[in-house]
PDB file of C-alpha atoms in Angstrom:
ATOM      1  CA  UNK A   1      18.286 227.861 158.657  1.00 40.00           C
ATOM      2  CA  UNK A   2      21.684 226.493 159.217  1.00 49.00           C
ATOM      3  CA  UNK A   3      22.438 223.289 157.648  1.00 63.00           C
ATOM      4  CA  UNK A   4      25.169 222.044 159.974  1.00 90.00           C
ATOM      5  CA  UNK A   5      23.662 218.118 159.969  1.00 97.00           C
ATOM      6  CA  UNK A   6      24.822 215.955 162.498  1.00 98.00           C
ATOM      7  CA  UNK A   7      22.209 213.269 163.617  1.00 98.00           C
ATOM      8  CA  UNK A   8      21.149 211.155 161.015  1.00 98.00           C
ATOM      9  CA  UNK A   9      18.261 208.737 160.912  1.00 98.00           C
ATOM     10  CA  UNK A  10      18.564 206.180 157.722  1.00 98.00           C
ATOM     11  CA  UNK A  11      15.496 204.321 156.836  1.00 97.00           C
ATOM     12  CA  UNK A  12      15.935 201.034 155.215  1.00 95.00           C
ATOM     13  CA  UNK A  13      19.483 200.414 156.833  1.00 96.00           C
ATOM     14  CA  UNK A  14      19.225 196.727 156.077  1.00 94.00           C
ATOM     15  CA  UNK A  15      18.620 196.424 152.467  1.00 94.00           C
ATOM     16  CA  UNK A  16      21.271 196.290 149.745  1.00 94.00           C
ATOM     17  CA  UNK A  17      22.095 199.919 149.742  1.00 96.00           C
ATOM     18  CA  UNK A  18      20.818 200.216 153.132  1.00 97.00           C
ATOM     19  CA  UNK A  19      23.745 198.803 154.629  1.00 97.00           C
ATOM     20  CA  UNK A  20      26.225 200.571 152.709  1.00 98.00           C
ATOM     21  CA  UNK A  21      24.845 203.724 153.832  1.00 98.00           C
ATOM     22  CA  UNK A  22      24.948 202.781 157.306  1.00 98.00           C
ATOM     23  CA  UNK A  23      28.668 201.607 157.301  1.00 98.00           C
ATOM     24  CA  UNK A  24      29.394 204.915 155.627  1.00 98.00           C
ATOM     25  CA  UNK A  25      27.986 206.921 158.109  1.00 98.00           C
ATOM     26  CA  UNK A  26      29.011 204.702 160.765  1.00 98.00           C
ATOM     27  CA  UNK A  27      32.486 204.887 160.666  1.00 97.00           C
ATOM     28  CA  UNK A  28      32.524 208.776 160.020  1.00 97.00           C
ATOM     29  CA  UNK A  29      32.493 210.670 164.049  1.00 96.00           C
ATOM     30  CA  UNK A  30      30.941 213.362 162.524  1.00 96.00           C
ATOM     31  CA  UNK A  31      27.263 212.125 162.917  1.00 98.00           C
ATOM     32  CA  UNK A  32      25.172 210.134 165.139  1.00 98.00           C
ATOM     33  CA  UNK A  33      23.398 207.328 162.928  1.00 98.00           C
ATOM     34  CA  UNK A  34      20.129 205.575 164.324  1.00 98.00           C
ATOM     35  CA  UNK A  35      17.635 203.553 162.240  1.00 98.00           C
ATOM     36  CA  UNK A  36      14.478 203.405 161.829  1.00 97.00           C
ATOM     37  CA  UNK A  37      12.966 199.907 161.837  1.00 95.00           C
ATOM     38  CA  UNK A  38       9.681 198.157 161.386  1.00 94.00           C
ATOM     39  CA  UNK A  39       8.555 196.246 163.789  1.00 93.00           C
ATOM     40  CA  UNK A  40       8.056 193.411 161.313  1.00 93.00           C
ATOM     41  CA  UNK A  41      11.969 193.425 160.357  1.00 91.00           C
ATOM     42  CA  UNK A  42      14.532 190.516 161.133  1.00 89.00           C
ATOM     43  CA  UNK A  43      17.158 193.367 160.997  1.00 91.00           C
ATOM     44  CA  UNK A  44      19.891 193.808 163.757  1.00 93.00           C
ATOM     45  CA  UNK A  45      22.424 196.777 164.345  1.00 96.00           C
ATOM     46  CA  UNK A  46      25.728 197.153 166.680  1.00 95.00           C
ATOM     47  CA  UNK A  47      24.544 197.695 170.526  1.00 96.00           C
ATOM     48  CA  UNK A  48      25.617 201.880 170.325  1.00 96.00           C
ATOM     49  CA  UNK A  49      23.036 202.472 167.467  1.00 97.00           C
ATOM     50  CA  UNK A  50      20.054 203.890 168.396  1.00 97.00           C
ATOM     51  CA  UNK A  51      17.349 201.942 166.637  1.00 97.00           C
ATOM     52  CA  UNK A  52      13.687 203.679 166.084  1.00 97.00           C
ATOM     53  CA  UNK A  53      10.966 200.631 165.963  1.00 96.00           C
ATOM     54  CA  UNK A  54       7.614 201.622 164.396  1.00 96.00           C
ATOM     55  CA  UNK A  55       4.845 199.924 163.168  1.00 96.00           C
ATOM     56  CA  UNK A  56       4.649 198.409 159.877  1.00 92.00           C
ATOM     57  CA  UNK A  57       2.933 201.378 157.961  1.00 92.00           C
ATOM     58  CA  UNK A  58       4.500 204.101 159.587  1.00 94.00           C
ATOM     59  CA  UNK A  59       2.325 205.890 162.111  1.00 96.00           C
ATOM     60  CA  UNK A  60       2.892 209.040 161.579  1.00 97.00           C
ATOM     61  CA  UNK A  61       2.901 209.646 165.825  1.00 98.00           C
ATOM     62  CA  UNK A  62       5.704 206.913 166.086  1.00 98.00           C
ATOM     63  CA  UNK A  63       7.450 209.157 162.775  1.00 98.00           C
ATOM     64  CA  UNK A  64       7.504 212.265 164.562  1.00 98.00           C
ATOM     65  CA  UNK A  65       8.931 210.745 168.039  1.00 98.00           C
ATOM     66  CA  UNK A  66      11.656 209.337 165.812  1.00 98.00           C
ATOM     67  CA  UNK A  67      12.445 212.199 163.552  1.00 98.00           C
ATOM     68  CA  UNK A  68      12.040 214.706 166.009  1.00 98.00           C
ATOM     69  CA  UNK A  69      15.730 216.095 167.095  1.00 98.00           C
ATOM     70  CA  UNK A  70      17.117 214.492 163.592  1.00 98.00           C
ATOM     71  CA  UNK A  71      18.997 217.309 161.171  1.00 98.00           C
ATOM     72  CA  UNK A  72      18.442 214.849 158.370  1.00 98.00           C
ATOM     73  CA  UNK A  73      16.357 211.843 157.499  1.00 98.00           C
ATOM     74  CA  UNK A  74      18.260 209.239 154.507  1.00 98.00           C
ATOM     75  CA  UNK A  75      15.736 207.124 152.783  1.00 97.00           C
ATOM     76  CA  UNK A  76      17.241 204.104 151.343  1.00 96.00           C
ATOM     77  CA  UNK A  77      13.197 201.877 151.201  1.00 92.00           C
ATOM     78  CA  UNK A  78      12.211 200.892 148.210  1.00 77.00           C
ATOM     79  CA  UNK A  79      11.732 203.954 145.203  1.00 60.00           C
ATOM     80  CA  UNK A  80       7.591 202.488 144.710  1.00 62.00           C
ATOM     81  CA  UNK A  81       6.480 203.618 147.817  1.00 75.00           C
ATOM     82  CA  UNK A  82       5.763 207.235 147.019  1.00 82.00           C
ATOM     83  CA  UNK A  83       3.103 207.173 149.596  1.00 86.00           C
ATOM     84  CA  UNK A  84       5.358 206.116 151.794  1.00 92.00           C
ATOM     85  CA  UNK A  85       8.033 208.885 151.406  1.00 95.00           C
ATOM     86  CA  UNK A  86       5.487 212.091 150.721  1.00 96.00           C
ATOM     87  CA  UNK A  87       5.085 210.557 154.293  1.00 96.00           C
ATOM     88  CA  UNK A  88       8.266 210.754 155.822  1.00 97.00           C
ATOM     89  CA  UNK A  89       8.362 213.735 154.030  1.00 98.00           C
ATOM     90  CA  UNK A  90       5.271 215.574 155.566  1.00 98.00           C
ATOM     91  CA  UNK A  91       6.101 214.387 159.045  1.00 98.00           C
ATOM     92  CA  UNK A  92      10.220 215.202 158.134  1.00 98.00           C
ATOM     93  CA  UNK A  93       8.926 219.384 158.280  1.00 98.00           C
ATOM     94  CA  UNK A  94       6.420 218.947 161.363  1.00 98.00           C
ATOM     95  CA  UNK A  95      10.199 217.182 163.094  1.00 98.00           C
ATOM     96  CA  UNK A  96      12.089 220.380 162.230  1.00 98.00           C
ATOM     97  CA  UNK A  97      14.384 218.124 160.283  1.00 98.00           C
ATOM     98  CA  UNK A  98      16.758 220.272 158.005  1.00 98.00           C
ATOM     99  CA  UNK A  99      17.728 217.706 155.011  1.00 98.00           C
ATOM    100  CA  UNK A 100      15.927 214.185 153.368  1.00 98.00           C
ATOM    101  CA  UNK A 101      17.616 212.610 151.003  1.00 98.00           C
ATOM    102  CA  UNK A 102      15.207 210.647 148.859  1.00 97.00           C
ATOM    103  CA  UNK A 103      15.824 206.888 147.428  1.00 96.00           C
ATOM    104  CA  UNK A 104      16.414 208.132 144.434  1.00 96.00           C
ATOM    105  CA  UNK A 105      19.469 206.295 143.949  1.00 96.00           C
ATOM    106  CA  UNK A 106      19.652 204.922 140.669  1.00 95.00           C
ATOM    107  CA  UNK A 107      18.775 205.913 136.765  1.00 96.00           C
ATOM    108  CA  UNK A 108      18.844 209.451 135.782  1.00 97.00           C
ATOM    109  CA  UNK A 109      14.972 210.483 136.586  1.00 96.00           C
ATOM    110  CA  UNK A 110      15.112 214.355 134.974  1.00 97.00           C
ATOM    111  CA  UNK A 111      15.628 212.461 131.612  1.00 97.00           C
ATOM    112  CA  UNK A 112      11.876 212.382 129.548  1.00 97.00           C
ATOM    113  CA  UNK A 113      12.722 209.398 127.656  1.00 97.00           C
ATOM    114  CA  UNK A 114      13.586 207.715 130.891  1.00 97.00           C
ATOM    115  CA  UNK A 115      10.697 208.580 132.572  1.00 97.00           C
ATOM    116  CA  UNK A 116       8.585 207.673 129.808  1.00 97.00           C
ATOM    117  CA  UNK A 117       9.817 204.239 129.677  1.00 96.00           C
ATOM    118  CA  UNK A 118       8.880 203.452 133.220  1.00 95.00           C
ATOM    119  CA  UNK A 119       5.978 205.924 134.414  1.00 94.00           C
ATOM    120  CA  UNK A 120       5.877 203.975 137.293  1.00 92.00           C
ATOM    121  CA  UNK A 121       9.104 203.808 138.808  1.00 93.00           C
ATOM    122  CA  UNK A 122      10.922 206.498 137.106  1.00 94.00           C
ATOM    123  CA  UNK A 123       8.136 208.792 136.867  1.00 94.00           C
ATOM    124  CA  UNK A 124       7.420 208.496 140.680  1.00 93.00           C
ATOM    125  CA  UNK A 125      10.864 208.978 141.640  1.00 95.00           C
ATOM    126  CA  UNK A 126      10.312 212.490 139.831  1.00 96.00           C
ATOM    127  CA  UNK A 127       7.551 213.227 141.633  1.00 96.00           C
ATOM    128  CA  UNK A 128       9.047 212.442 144.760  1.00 96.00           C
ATOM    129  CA  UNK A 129      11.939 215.015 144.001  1.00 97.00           C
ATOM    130  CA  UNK A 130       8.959 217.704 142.437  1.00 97.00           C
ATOM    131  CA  UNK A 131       6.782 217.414 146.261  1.00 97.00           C
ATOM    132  CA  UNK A 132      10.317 218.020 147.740  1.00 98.00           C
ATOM    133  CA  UNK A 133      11.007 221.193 145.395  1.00 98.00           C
ATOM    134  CA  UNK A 134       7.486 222.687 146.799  1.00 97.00           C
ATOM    135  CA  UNK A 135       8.632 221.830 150.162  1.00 97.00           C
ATOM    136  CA  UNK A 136      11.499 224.191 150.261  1.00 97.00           C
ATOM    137  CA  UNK A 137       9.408 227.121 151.677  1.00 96.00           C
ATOM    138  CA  UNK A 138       8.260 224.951 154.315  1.00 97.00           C
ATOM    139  CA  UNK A 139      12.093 224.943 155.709  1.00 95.00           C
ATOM    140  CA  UNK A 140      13.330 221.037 154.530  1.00 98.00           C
ATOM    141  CA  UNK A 141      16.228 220.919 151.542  1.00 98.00           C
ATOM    142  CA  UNK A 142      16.586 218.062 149.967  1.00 98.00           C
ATOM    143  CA  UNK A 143      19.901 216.078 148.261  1.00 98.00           C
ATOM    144  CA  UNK A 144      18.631 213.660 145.744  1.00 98.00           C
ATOM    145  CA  UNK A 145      21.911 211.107 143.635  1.00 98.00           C
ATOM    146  CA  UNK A 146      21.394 210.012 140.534  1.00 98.00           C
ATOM    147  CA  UNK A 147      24.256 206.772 140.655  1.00 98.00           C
ATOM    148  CA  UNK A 148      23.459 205.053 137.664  1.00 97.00           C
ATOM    149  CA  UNK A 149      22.884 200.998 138.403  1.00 97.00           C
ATOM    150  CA  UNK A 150      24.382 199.541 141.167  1.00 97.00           C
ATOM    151  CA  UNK A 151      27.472 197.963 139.560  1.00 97.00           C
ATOM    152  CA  UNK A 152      28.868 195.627 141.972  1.00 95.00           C
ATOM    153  CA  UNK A 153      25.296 194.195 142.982  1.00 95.00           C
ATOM    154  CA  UNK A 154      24.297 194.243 139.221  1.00 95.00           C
ATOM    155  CA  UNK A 155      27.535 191.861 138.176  1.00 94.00           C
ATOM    156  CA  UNK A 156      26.915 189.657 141.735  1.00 91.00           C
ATOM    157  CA  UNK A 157      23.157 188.729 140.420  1.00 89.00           C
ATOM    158  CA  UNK A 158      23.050 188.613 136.936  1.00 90.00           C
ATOM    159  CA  UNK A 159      21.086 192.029 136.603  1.00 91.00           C
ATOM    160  CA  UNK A 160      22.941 192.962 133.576  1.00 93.00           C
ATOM    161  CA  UNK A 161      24.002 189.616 131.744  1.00 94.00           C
ATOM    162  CA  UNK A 162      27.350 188.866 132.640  1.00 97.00           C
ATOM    163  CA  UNK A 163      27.721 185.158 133.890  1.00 96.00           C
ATOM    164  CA  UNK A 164      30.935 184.661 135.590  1.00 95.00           C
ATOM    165  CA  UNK A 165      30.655 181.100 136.658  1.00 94.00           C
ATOM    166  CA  UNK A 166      29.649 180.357 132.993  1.00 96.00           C
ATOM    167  CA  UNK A 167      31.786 182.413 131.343  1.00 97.00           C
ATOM    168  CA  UNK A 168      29.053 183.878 129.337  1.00 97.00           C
ATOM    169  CA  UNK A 169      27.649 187.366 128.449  1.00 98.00           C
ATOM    170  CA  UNK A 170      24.372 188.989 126.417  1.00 98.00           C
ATOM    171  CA  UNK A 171      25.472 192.373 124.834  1.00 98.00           C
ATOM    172  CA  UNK A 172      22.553 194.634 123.216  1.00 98.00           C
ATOM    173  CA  UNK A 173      22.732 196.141 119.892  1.00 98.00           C
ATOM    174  CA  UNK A 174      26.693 197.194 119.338  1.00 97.00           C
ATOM    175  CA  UNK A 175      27.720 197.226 123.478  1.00 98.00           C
ATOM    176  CA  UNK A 176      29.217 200.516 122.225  1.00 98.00           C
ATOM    177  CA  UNK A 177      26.580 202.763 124.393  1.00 98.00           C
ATOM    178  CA  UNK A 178      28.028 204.388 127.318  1.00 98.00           C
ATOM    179  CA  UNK A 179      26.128 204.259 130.393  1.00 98.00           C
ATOM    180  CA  UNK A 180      27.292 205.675 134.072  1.00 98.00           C
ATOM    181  CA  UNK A 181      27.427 203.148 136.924  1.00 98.00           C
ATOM    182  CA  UNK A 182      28.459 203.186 140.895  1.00 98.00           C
ATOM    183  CA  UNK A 183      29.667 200.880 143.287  1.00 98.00           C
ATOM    184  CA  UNK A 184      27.839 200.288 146.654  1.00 98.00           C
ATOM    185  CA  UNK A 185      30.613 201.453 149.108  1.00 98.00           C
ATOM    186  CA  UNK A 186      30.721 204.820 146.764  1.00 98.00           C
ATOM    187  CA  UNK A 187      27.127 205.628 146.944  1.00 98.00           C
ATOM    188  CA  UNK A 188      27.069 204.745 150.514  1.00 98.00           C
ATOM    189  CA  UNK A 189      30.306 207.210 150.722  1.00 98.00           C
ATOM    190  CA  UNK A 190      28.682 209.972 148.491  1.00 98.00           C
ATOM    191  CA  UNK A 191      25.198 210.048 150.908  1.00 98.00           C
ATOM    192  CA  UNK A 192      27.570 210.773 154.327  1.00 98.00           C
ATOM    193  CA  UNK A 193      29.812 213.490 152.279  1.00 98.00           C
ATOM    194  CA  UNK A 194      27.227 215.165 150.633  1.00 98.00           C
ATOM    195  CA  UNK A 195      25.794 215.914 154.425  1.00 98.00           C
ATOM    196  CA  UNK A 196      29.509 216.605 155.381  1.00 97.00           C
ATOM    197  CA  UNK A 197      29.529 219.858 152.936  1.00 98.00           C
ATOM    198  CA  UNK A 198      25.155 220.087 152.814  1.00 97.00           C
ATOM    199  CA  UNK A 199      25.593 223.770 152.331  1.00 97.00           C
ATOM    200  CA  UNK A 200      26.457 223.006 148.860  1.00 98.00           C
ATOM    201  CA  UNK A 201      24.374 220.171 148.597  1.00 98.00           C
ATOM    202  CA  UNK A 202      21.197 221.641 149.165  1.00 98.00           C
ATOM    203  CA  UNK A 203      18.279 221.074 146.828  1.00 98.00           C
ATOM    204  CA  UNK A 204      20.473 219.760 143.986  1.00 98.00           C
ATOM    205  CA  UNK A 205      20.036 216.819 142.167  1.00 98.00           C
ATOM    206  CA  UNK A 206      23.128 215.051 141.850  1.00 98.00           C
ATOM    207  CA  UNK A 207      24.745 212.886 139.240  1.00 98.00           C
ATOM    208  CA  UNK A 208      27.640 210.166 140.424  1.00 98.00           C
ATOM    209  CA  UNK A 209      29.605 208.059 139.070  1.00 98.00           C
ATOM    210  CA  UNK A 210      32.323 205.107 139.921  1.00 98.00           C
ATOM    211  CA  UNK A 211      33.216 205.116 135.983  1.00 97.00           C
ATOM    212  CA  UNK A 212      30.926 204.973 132.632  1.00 98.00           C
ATOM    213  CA  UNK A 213      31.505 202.350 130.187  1.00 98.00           C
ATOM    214  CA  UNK A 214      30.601 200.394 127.353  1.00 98.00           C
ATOM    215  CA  UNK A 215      29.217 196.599 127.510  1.00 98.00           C
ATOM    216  CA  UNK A 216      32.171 195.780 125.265  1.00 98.00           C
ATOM    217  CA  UNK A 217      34.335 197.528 127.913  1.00 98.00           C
ATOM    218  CA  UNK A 218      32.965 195.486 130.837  1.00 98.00           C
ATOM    219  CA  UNK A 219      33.208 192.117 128.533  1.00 98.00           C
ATOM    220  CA  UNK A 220      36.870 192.774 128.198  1.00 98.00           C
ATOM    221  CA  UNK A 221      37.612 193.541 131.739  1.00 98.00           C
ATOM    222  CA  UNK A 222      35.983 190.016 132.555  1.00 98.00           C
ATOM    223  CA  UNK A 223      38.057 188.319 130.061  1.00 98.00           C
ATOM    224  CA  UNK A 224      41.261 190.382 130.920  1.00 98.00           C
ATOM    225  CA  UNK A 225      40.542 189.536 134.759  1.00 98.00           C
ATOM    226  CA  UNK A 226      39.720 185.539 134.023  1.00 97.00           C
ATOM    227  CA  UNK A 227      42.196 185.243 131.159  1.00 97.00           C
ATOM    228  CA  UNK A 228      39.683 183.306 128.655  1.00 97.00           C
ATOM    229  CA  UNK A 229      37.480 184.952 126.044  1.00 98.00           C
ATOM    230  CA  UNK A 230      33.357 184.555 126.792  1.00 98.00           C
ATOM    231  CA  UNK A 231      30.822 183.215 125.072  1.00 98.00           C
ATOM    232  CA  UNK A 232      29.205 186.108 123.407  1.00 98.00           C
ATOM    233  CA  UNK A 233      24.643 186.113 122.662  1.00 97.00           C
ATOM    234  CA  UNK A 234      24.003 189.421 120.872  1.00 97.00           C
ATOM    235  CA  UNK A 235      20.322 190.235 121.285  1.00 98.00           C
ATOM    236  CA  UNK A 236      18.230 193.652 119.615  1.00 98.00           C
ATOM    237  CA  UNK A 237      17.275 196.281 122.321  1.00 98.00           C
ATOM    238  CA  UNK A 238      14.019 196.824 120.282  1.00 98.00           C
ATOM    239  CA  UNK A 239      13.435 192.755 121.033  1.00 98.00           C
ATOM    240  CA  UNK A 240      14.039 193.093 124.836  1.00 98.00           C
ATOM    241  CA  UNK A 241      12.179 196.412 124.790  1.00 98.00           C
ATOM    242  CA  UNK A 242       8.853 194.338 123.812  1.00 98.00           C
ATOM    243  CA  UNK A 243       9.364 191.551 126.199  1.00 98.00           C
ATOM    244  CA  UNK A 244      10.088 193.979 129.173  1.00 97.00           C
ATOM    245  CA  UNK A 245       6.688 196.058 128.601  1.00 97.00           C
ATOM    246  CA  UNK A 246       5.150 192.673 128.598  1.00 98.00           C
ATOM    247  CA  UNK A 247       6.110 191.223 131.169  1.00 97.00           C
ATOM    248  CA  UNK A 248       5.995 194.853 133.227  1.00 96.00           C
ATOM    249  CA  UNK A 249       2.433 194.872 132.188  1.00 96.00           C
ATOM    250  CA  UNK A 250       1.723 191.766 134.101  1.00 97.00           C
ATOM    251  CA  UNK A 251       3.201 193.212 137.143  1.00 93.00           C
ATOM    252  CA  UNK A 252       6.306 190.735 136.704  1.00 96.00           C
ATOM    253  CA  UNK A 253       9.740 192.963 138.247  1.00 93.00           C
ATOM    254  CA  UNK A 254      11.811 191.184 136.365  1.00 94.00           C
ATOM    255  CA  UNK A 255       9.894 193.012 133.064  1.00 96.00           C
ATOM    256  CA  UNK A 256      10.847 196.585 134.597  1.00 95.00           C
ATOM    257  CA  UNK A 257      15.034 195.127 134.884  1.00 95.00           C
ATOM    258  CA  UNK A 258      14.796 194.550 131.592  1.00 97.00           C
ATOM    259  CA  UNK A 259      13.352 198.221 130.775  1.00 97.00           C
ATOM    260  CA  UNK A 260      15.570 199.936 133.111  1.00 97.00           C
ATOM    261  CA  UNK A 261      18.779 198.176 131.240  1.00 97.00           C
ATOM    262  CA  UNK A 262      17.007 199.271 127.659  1.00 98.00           C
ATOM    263  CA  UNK A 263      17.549 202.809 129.155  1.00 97.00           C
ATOM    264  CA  UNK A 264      21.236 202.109 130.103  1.00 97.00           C
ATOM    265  CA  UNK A 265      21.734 200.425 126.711  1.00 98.00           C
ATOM    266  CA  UNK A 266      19.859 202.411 124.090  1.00 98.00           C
ATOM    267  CA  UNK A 267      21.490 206.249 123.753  1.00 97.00           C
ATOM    268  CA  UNK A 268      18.919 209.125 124.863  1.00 97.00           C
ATOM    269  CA  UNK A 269      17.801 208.053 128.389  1.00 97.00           C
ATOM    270  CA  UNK A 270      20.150 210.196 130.229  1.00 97.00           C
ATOM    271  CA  UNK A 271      22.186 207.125 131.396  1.00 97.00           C
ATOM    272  CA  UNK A 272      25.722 209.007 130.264  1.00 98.00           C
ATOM    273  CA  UNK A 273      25.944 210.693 133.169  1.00 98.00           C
ATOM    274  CA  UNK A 274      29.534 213.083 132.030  1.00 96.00           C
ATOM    275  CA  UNK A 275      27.212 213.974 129.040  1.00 96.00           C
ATOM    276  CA  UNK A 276      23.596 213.934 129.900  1.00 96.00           C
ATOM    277  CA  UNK A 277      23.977 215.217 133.752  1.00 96.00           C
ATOM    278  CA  UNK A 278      27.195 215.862 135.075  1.00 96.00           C
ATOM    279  CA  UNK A 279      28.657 214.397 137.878  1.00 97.00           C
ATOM    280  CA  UNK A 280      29.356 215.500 141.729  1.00 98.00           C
ATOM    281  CA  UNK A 281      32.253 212.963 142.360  1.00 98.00           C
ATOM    282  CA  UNK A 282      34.947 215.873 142.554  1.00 98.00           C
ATOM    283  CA  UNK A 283      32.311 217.732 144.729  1.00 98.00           C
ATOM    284  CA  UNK A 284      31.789 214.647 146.907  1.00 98.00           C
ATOM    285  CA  UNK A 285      35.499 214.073 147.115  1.00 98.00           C
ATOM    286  CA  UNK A 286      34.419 209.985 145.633  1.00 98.00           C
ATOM    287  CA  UNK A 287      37.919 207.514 144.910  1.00 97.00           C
ATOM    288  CA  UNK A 288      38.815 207.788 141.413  1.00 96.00           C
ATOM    289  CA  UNK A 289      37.963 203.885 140.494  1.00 97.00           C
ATOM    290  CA  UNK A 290      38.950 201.753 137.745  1.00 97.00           C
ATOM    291  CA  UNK A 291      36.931 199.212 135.716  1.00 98.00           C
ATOM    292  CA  UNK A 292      39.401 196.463 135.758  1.00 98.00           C
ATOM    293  CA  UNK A 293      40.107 196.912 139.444  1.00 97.00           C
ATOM    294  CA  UNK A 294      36.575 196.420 140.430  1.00 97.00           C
ATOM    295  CA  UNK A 295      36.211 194.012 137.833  1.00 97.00           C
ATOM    296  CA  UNK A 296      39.356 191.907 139.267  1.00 97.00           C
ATOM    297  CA  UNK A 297      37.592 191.831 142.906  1.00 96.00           C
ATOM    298  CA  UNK A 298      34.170 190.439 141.158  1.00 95.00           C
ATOM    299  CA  UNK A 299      36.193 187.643 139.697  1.00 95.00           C
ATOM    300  CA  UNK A 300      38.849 187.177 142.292  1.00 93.00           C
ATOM    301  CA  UNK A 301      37.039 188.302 145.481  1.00 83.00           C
TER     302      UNK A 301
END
């Protein structure tokens, strides 16, 4: 089957990624982007998209009328909803759609120690990719990106401890543990050029990266970019480990945020993406980016 792709449906086009995705793909002639929307969703796109509405739990008769004449389908929906995907998935093959690209996006999922540390999430993104493996035959190939966190979201909430306003930051352990992280506008950027080239994109698993750093690296490019030194709280990752599977257990998220930074923090969880995976930014032709630069914006705006 040829895998020339040139009209793209994106699923979740609103969300934080969503919308990076969408701009990426957007603003590249190439393709013909339309959405796929619930019915349910407050979400509004520029008058020349084509926008797919469909019930809330995705009838799988309102699926096919929207997949069908799309070469690939980009889900960008929440990672939990494994039901959800084997879904879009399933209905993907019956479309004659030639490419998904699962929400993968994040944490490096073919690591053990990483799945083991968050069965749930990490362990179902893995399955996702394994029912997409056994798929193959069927005629769909798949691109799945491993991008590490989301750095410029992760610094704008607080997700990984760095306070700007308050000049304040929590490093684990040493901070010397090197973990792989990518902006939005990059992952957005390395979805639409891994369909530009998806003959060599097919059924890999890809690792990305906008650079991969230390927490003491980070620290400094905050104080280099606001010209003060922070307020430093060391904490144990052992510590946070415990009070991350408890509050997990409970079913609170913010319990799994603090497991998925114990896997970026604590060495052996396949977060060093140059070591432990490899990346596809030369592949993917991705902007060489520097850590101060990014770091500058964050601060500056």
């Amino acid at each position: 089957m040829s895998q020339s792709i040139k009209n793209v449906i994106l699923i979740g086009a609103g969300g934080t990624l969503g919308t990076h995705i969408f701009d990426a793909f957007d603003s590249d002639k190439h393709f013909t982007l339309s959405v796929l929307s619930r019915k349910s969703s407050a979400s509004t796109f520029p008058s020349h998209i084509k926008v797919h509405s469909v019930g809330d739990d995705y009838p799988e008769a309102e699926l096919l009328a929207a997949f069908t004449g799309q070469d690939a389908v980009v889900c960008a929906i929440s990672a939990y909803s494994n039901a959800i995907q084997k879904s879009f998935i399933d209905v993907a093959i019956k479309a004659g759609v030639k490419r998904y690209v699962p929400a993968e996006f994040g944490c490096n999922t073919m690591n053990e120690n990483a799945r083991a540390l968050l069965p749930t999430i990490f362990g179902g993104k893995k399955e996702i990719n394994d029912y997409l493996v056994e798929k193959e035959n069927a005629g769909l190939t798949w691109t799945a990106l491993a991008t590490g966190v989301f750095f410029d979201w992760a610094m704008d909430n607080g997700f990984l401890a760095y306070d700007v306003a308050g000049k304040k930051a929590t490093i684990w352990d040493t901070g010397d543990v090197k973990w792989s992280a990518t902006t939005l506008a990059t992952i957005g950027l390395a979805v639409k050029n891994a369909l530009l080239i998806s003959e060599k994109t097919a059924n890999k698993y890809l690792g990305i990266a906008s650079f991969t750093v230390t927490q003491n690296e980070v620290l400094a490019a905050f104080e280099k970019a606001t010209g003060t030194k922070w307020e430093v709280e060391r904490v144990q990752s052992e510590e946070k480990k415990k009070v991350g599977e408890e509050m997990w257990g409970k079913g609170d998220i913010q319990g799994a945020f603090i497991l998925i930074a114990y896997a970026m923090f604590v060495a052996g969880h396949g977060c060093n993406f140059p070591e432990e995976l490899g990346t596809a930014n030369e592949l993917l032709s991705l902007p060489k980016e520097e850590l101060d630069d990014v770091i500058a914006k964050i601060v500056h705006g």
